[in-house]
Every structure is written in C-alpha cells, then in structure tokens.
CSV table of C-alpha atoms and ligand atoms in Angstrom, one decimal:
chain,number,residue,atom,x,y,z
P,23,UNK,CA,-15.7,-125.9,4.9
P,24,UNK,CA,-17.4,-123.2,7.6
P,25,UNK,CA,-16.2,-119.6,6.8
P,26,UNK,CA,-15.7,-117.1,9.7
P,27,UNK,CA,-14.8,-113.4,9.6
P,28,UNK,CA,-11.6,-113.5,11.8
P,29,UNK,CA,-9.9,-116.6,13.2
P,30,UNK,CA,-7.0,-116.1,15.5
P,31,UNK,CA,-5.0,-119.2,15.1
P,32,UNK,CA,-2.5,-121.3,17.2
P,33,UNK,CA,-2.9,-119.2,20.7
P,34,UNK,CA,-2.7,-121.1,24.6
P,35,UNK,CA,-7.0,-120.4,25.3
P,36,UNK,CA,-7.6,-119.8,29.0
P,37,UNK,CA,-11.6,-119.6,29.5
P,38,UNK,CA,-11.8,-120.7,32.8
P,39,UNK,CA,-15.6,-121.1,32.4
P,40,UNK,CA,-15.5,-123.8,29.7
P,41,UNK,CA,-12.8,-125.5,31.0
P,42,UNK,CA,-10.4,-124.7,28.2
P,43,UNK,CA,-7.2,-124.1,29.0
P,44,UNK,CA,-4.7,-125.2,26.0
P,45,UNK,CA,-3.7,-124.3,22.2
P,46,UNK,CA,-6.6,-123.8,20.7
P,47,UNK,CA,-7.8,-121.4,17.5
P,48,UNK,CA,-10.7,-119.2,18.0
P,49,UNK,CA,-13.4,-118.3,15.3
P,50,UNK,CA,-15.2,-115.5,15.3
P,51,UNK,CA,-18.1,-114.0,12.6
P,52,UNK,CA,-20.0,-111.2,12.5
P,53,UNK,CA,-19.5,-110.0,16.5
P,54,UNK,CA,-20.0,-113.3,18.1
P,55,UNK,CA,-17.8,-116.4,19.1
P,56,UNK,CA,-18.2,-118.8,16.2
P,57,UNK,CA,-16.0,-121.7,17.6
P,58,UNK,CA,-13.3,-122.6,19.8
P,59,UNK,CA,-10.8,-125.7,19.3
P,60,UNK,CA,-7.5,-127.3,18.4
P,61,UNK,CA,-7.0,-127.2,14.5
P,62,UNK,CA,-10.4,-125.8,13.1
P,63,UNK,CA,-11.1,-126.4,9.9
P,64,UNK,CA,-12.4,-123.0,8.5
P,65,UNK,CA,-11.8,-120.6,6.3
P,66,UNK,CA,-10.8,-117.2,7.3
P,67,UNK,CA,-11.7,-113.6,6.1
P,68,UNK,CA,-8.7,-112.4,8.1
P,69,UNK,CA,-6.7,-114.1,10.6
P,70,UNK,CA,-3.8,-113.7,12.8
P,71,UNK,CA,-1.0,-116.0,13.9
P,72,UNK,CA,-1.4,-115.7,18.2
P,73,UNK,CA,1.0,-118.6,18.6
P,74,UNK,CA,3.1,-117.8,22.0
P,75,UNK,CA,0.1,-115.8,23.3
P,76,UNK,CA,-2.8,-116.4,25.5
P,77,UNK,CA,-5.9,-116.0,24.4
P,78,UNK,CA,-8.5,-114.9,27.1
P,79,UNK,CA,-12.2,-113.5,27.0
P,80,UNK,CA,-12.0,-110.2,27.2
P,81,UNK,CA,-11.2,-108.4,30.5
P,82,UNK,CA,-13.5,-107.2,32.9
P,83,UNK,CA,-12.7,-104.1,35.3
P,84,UNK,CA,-15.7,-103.6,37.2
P,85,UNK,CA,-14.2,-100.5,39.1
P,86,UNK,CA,-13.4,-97.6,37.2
P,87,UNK,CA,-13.8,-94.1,36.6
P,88,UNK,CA,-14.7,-92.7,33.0
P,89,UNK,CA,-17.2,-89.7,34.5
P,90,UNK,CA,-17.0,-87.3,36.9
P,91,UNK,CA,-14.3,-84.9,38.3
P,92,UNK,CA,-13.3,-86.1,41.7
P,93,UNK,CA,-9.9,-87.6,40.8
P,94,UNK,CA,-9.9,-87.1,36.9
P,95,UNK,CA,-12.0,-88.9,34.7
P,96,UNK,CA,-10.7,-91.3,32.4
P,97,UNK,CA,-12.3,-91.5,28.6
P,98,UNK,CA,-12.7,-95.1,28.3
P,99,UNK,CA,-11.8,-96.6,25.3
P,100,UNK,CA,-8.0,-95.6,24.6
P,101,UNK,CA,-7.3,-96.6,28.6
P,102,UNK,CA,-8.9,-99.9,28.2
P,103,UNK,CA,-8.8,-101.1,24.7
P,104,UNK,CA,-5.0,-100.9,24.5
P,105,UNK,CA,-5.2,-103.1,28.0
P,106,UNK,CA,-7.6,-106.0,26.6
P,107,UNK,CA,-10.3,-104.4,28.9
P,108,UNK,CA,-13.9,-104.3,26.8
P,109,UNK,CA,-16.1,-104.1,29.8
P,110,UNK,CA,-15.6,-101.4,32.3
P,111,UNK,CA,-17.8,-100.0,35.3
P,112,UNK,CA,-17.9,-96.7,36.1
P,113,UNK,CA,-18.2,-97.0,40.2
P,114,UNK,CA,-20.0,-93.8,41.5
P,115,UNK,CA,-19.4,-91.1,38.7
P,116,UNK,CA,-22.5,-89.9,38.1
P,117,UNK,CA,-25.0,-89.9,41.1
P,118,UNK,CA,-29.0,-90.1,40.7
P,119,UNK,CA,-28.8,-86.4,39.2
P,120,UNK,CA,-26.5,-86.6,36.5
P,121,UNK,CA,-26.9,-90.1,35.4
P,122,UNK,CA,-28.8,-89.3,32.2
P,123,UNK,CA,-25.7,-86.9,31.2
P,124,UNK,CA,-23.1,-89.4,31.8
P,125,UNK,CA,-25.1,-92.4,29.2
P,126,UNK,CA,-25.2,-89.4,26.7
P,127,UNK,CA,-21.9,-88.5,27.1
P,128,UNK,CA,-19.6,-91.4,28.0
P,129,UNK,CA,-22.0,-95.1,27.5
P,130,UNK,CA,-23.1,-94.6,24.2
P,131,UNK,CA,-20.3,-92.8,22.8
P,132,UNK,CA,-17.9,-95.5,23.8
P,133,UNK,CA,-16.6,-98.6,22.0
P,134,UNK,CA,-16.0,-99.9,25.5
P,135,UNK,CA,-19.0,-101.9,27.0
P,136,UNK,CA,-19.7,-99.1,30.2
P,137,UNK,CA,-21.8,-100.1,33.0
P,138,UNK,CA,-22.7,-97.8,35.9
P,139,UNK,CA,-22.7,-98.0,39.6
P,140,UNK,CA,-24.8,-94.7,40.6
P,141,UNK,CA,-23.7,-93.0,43.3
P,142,UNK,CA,-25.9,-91.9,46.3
P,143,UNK,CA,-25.3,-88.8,46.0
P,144,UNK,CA,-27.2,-86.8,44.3
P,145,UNK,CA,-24.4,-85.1,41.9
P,146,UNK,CA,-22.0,-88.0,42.3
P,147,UNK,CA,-18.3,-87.5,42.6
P,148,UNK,CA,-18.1,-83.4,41.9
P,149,UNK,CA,-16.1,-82.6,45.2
P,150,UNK,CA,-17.7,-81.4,48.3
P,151,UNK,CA,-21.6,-82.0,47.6
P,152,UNK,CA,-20.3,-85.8,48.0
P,153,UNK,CA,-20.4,-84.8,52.0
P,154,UNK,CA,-23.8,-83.5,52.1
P,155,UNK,CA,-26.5,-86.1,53.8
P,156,UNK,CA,-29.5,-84.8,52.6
P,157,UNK,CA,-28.3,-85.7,49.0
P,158,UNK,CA,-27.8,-89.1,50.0
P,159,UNK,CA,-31.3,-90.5,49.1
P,160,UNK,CA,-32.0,-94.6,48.3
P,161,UNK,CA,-35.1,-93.7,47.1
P,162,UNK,CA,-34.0,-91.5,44.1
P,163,UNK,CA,-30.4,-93.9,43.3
P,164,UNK,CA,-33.4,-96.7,43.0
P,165,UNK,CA,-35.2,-94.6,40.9
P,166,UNK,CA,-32.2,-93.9,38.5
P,167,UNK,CA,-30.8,-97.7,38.8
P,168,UNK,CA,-34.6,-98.9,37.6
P,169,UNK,CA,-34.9,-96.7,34.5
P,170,UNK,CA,-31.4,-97.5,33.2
P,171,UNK,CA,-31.5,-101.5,33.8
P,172,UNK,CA,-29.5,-102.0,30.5
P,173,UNK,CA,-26.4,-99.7,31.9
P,174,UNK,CA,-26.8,-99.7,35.9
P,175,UNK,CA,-26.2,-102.3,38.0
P,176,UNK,CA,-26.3,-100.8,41.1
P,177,UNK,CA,-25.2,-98.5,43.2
P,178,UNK,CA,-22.2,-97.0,44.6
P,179,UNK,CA,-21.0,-95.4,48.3
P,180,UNK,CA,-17.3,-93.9,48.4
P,181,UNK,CA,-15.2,-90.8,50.2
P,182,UNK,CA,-17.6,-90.4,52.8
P,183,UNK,CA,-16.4,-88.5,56.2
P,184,UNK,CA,-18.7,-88.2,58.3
P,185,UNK,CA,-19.8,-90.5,61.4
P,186,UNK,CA,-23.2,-91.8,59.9
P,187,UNK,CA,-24.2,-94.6,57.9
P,188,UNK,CA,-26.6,-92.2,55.2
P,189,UNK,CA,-23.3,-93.0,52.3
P,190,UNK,CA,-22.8,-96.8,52.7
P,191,UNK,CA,-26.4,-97.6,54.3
P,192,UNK,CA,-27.8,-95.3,51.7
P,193,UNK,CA,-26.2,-97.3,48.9
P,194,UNK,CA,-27.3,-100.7,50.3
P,195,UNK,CA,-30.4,-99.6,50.6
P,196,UNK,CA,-30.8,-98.2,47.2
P,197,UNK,CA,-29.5,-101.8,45.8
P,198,UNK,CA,-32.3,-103.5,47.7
P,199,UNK,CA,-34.8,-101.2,46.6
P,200,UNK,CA,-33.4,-101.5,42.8
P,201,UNK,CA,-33.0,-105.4,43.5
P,202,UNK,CA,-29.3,-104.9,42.3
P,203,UNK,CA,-26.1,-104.8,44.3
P,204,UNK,CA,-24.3,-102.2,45.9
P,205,UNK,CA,-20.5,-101.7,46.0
P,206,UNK,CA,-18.6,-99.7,48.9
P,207,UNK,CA,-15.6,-97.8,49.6
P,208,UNK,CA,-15.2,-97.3,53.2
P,209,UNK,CA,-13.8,-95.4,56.0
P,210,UNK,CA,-13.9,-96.9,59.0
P,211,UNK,CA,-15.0,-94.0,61.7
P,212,UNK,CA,-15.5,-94.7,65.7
P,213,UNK,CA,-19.4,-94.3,65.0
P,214,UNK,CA,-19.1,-97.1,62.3
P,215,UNK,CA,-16.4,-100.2,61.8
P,216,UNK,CA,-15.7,-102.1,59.2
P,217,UNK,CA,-17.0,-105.1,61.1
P,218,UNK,CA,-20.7,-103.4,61.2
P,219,UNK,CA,-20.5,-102.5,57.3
P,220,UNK,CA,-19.6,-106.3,56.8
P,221,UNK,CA,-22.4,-107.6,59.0
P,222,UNK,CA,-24.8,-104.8,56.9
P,223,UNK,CA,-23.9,-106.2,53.7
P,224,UNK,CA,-26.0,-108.7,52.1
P,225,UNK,CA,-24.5,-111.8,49.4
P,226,UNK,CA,-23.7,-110.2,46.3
P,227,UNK,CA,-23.0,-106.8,47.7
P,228,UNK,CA,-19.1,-105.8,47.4
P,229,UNK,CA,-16.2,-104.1,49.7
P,230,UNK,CA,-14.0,-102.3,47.3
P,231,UNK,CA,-10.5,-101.7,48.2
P,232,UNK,CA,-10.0,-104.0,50.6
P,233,UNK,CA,-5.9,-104.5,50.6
P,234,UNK,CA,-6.1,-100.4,51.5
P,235,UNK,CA,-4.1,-99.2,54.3
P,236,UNK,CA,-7.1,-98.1,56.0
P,237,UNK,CA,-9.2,-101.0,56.2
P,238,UNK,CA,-8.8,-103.7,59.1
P,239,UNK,CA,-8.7,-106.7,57.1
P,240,UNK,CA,-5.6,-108.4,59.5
P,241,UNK,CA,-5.7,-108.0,62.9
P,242,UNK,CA,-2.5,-106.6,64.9
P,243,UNK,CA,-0.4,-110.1,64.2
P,244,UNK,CA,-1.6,-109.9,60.3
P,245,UNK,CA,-4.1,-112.4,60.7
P,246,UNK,CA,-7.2,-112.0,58.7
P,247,UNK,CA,-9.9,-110.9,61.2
P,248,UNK,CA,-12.3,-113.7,61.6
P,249,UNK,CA,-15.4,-111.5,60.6
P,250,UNK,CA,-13.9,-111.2,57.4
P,251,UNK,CA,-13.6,-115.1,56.9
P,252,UNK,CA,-17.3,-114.5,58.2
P,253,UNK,CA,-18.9,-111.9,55.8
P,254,UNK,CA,-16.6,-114.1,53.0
P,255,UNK,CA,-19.0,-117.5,54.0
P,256,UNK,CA,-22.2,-115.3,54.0
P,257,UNK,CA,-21.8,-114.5,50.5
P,258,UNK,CA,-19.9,-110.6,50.7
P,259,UNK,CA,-17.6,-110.0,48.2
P,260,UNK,CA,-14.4,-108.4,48.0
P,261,UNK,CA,-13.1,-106.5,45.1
P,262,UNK,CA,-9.5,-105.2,44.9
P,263,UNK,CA,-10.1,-101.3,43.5
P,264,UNK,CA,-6.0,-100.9,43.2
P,265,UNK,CA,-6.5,-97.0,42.9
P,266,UNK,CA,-3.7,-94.3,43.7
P,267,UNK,CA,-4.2,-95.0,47.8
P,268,UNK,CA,-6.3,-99.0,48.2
P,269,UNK,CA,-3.5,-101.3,47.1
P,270,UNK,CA,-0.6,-102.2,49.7
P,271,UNK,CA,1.5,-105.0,49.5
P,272,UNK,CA,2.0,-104.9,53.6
P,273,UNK,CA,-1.6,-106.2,53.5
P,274,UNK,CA,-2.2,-108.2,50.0
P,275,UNK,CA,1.0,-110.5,50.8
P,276,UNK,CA,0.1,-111.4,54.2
P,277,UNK,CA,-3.9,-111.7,53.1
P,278,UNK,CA,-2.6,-113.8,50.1
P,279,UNK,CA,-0.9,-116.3,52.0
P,280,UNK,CA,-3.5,-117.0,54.4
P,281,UNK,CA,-5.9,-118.1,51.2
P,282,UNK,CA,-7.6,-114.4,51.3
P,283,UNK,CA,-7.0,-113.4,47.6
P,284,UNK,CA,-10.2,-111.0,46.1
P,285,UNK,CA,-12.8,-112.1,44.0
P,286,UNK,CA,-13.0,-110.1,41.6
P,287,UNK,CA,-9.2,-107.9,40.2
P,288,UNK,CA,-10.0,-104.4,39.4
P,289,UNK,CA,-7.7,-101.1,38.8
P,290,UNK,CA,-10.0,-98.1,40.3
P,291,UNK,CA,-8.3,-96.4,37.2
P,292,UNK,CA,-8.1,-92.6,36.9
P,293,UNK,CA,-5.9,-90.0,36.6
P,294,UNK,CA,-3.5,-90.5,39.4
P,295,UNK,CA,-3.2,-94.3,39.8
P,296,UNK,CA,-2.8,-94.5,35.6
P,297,UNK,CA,0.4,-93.4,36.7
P,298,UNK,CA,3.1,-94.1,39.2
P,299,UNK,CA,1.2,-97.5,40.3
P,300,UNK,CA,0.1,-98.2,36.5
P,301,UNK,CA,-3.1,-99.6,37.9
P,302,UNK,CA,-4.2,-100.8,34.4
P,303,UNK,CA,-5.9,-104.2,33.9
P,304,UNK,CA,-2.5,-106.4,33.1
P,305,UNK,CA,0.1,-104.6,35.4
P,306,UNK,CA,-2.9,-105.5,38.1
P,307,UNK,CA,-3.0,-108.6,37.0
P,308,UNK,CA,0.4,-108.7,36.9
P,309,UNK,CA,0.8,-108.1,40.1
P,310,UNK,CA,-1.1,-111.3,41.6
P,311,UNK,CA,1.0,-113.3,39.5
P,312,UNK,CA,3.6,-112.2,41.2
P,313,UNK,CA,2.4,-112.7,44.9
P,314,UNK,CA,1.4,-116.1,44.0
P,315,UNK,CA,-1.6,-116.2,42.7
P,316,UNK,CA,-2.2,-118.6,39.1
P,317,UNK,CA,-2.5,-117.5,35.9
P,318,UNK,CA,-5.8,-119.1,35.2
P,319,UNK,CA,-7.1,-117.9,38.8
P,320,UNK,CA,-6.0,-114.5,37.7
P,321,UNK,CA,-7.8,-114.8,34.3
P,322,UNK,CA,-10.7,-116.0,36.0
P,323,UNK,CA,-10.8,-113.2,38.4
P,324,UNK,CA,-10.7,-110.9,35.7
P,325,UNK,CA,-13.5,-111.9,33.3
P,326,UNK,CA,-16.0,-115.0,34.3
P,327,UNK,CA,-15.8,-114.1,38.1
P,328,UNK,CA,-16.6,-109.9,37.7
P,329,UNK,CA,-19.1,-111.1,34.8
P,330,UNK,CA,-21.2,-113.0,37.7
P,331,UNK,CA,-20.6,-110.4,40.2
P,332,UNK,CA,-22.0,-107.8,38.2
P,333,UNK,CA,-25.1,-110.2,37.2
P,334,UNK,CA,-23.8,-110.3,33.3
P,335,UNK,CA,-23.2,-113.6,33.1
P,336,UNK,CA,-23.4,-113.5,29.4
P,337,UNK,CA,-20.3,-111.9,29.3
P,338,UNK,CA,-16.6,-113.3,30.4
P,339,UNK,CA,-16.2,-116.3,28.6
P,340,UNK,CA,-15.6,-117.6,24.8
P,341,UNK,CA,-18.5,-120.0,24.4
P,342,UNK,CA,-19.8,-120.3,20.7
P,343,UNK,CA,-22.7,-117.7,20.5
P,344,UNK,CA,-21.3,-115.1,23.3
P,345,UNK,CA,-20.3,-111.7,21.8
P,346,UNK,CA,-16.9,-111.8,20.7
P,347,UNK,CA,-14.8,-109.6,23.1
P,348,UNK,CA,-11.0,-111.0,23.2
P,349,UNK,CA,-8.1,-109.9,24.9
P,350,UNK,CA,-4.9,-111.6,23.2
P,351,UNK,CA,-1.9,-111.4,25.9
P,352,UNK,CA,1.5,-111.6,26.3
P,353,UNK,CA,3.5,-113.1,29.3
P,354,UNK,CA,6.7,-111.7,29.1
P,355,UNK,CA,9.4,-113.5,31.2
P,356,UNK,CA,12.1,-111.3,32.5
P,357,UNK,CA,13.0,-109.4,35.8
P,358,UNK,CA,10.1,-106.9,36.4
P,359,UNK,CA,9.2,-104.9,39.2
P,360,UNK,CA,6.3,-104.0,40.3
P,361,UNK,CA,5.0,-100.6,42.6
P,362,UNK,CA,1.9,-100.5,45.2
P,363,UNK,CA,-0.4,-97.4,45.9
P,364,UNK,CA,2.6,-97.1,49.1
P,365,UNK,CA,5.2,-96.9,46.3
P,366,UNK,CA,6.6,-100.1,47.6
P,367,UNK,CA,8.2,-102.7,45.0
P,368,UNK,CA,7.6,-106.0,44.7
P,369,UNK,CA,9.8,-108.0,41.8
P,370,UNK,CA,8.3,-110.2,39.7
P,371,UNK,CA,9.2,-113.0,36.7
P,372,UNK,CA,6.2,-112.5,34.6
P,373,UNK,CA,4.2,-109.4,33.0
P,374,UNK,CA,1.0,-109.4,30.9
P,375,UNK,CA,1.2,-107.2,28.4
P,376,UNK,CA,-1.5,-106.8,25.8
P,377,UNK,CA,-1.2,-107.4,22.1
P,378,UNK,CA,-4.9,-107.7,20.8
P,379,UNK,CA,-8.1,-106.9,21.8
P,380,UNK,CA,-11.5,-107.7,19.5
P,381,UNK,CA,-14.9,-106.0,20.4
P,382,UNK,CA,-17.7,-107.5,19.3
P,383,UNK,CA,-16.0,-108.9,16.7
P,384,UNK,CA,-14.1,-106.2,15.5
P,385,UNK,CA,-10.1,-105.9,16.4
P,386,UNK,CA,-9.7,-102.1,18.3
P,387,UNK,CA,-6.2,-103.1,19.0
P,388,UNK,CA,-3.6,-104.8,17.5
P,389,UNK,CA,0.0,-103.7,19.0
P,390,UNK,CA,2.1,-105.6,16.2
P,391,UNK,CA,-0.3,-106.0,13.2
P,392,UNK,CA,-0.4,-109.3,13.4
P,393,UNK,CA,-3.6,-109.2,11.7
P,394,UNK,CA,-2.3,-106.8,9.0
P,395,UNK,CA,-1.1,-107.0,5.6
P,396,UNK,CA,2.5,-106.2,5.1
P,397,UNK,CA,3.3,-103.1,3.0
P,398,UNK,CA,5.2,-104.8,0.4
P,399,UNK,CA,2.6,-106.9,-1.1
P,400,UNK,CA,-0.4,-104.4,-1.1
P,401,UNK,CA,0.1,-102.6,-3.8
P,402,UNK,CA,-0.6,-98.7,-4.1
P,403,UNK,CA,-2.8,-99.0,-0.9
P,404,UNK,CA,-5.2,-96.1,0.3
P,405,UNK,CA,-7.0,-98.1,3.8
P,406,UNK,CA,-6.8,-101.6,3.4
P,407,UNK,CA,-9.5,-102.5,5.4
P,408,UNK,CA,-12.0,-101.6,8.2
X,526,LIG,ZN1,-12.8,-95.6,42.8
C-alpha cells in the first residue's frame, strides 16, 4: 500500500482545473500533491477527517499589501494563513528603490508565497513622493522587475492625482519593457478617462478595483459601458481589489447581472479594509456567493484563474506533483450579512469560513485540530509534533 505524509480524508474537492468537483480524499507527501480521488487506498502519517468541508487549492489574492506605509502594511502570514490564502501579491509596496528591502524583509521571511507588483515610483507607496513624475521611470521598474524574475511579476500604478499618464503609462510601459504585466488603480481625470486607459492596456494587463465608486464601468442607466465589453474581448482584465474605498454593491450587483463578474477575486487587504468591510479572502468570496455568483466559479476565480493571470500557472490547482498548498473551507448556512467599502449590507445564506490551510505540505492552520491528537490519549506530552 502507497504511504503519504498527510491525507485529508472524506472532503467535497473543488479544483476547477482538473475537473474535480466531488468527495474525494487528498494525499499529500513531502510538500507536494501525491493523489487526489474517492477512497484512496494509502496509508497515512497523519490525517484528518474534512468530511462536510470543501477542499480547494489554496487561495490566491493577487492584490495585497504586506510592505509599505501608505495605508498600513499587513505582515502576511497570520492575515492570510488563518484565511486559506498561501499566495499573496503585494501590488505597489515597494517601488524600483526599495524593492531589494522589501524581499529581505517581507518575501523571504514569510511562510506565505509573496509575489511583487513594483511600483513606478521610485519609493513606492511612502505618501507624497508617490505624486512626483520624475520618479515615475519604466526604465528603472524594468530594471527592478528583471533582476527579481522569481518574486516580481510586474508592475504596479495606483493613487495617482495628477492629469498625466507618467503613473498608469509609466507602469504599462515598464511591463512591456520587463515582458510582464502591469496592474492599475485608476482615477479617472478630464486629461485622461477610463476609456483611454482601457484602450492603452494590452491582453494580460489588469484594471484593479473596478466595482469602485469612482470608475465608470455602467453608464448613467447602469449599463455596462460598451468599451468595457470591448477591452474585456481584447484580452484586459479586471480584478476586483475590495479595499476600504473599490467595492460597491450599487455597481457589482448591477455589473453582476448583466454577465460582468471579475476575473480574478482579490481583497486589497490592509489595515483599514481588514476591518469594517472584512475584505479577507472568504468574506470576499463570500460575498459573490451571495450576489449570485457559483461556488465553483468563485473557487475558480480565486486560485486557477489569478494563478494564470499572474503567469504561475503551476500554482492553483491539486494535480499530483503541484506543491501542496490547501485551503480546507467551511460553508456555513445561516442568515449572514454582508458590508461594502460604502458600508452598505447585503444579506446572504452562505459564509466561507476557513478551517485548514497546508503550505507546501505542511498544515499552518488548523482552527479545530482536526489533525490533532486528543489530550487524553497522549500521554505526559511535551510537543507532539511539528
Ligand atoms: Zn491596493
């Protein structure tokens, strides 16, 4: 009989990318997926009943913010273990200057798996400097983007005010210079619309935020401008970035209806949307389910989908050989409720919460210690395992 470090047994399996989406027992050795399947005959180190649970790779936030002081950095891994999140991307933290700091500091340190969006300017998001022009240059993000290739994957354009295109045409351009993509919060200003940045963007790139009040995604009877539909067909992609201020049910419902959900769900956590909107992974997620959206679109949207946008592909899905990362989730039923970045409501029947999550093999979380050995029959314990 095969042998595998940790098997978590008897749990519903959603991986939309290998078409597996019923009870099903997952194996795991060393930090890799072993197998996946009904029933599997293997012996287990350790293993832990998930039965009632669903099973997912684990998630994928591709907008996040775990350096720099703009809004209040986050310290990855005890905001997105505890959520099933084991990939995160910081989006614009560290700029072109300070990138080396922030791997030092926050990538390697980490459990969580960090990538990095750099920011065009220079210093990243410290405050005012994140005005200034002249440290808006492609030339140096490119630079910073190519001699990190295992942590960056682009780069980043947010918070800019003035009435030029040196933040977001800065960022694109560092992207096609780096050969990567570029991902953009945006203002719209008279000098610049929405419209224009679409039509700048090329396939692959992203619009961040785009259920925020401020952006024209419906027109003035809530229809979904056509040049959205537009720069949707041509390849743009839109990412949700919840955040304290970029989530608005007044404009996701509407949006949602018309078949205009995002591709890829995302929190934009920091300090201030951690809180009153609870923009972590699974209220997010949450939060879909409750406008409409399905389960196993939501799941998709939050692993496979952000792995391709982010050019990981290797990452999002449970297929035997992949690294084992595994958020373990609960869908409670009940009367929930659910708040915007507006601090509107919307009530809900269903609410992911997270029970387990496994990093490269190892369990970082486990709410009920459901992989644990209960007191009474261990003895005079000291640490019973790892
Ligand atoms: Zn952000």
């Amino acid at each position: 009989m095969a042998v595998c470090d940790l098997l978590l047994r008897g749990g519903h399996v959603i991986d939309p990318k290998n078409s597996v989406d019923g009870i099903a027992d997952v194996a795991i050795s060393d930090s890799t997926i072993q197998a996946v399947g009904a029933n599997l005959n293997v012996e287990a180190k350790r293993s832990a009943d998930v039965s009632g649970l669903y099973v997912t790779p684990g998630l994928i936030d591709i907008h996040v913010h775990v350096y720099g002081g703009y809004n209040g950095w986050l310290f990855p891994d005890q905001h997105s273990l505890p959520n099933g999140v084991t990939t995160v991307v910081d989006t614009g933290g560290p700029g072109w200057k300070d990138i080396d700091d922030c791997i030092e500091t926050i990538v390697k340190p980490s459990m969580t798996r960090v990538y990095i969006l750099v920011n065009i300017v220079g210093a990243g998001m410290i405050g005012s400097p994140e005005q200034d022009v002249t440290e808006m240059i492609p030339e140096k993000c490119a630079e910073a983007i190519r001699r990190y290739p295992d942590h960056c994957i682009g780069a980043k354009a947010a918070h800019f005010g003035g009435p030029g295109w040196e933040s977001a045409g800065g960022a694109l351009e560092a992207a096609r210079l780096s050969d990567t993509i570029a991902m953009i919060d945006f203002a719209p200003k008279p000098t610049r619309s929405y419209k224009q940045l679409l039509e700048r963007m090329e396939p692959g790139d992203m619009h961040t935020h785009l259920y925020a009040s401020h952006i024209p995604l419906l027109d003035d009877s809530k229809k979904v401008n056509d040049y959205v539909w537009q720069a949707r067909e041509r390849g743009v992609l839109f990412d949700t970035g919840h955040g304290g201020g970029s989530f608005w049910f007044r404009i996701a419902v509407p949006a949602m209806e018309q078949g205009f959900p995002p591709d890829t769900i995302s929190t934009d956590l920091h300090k201030s949307s951690r809180l009153a909107p609870n923009a972590v992974m699974p209220a997010t997620m949450s939060k879909f389910l409750a406008m409409g959206m399905s389960l196993q679109e939501v799941i998709y949207r939050s692993t496979q989908r952000p792995a391709e946008v982010i050019r990981h592909p290797e990452l999002g899905h449970l297929t035997p050989g992949a690294v084992a990362d595994v958020a373990v989730l609960d869908m409670r039923q009940g009367n929930f409720g659910f708040v915007d970045s507006g601090k509107a409501r919307l009530p809900g029947r269903h609410r992911l919460e997270c029970e387990m999550t496994v990093r490269a093999g190892r369990i970082v979380w486990d709410l009920n210690g459901r992989s644990r050995q209960d007191w009474t029959s261990a003895g005079n314990y000291t640490q019973l395992d790892a």
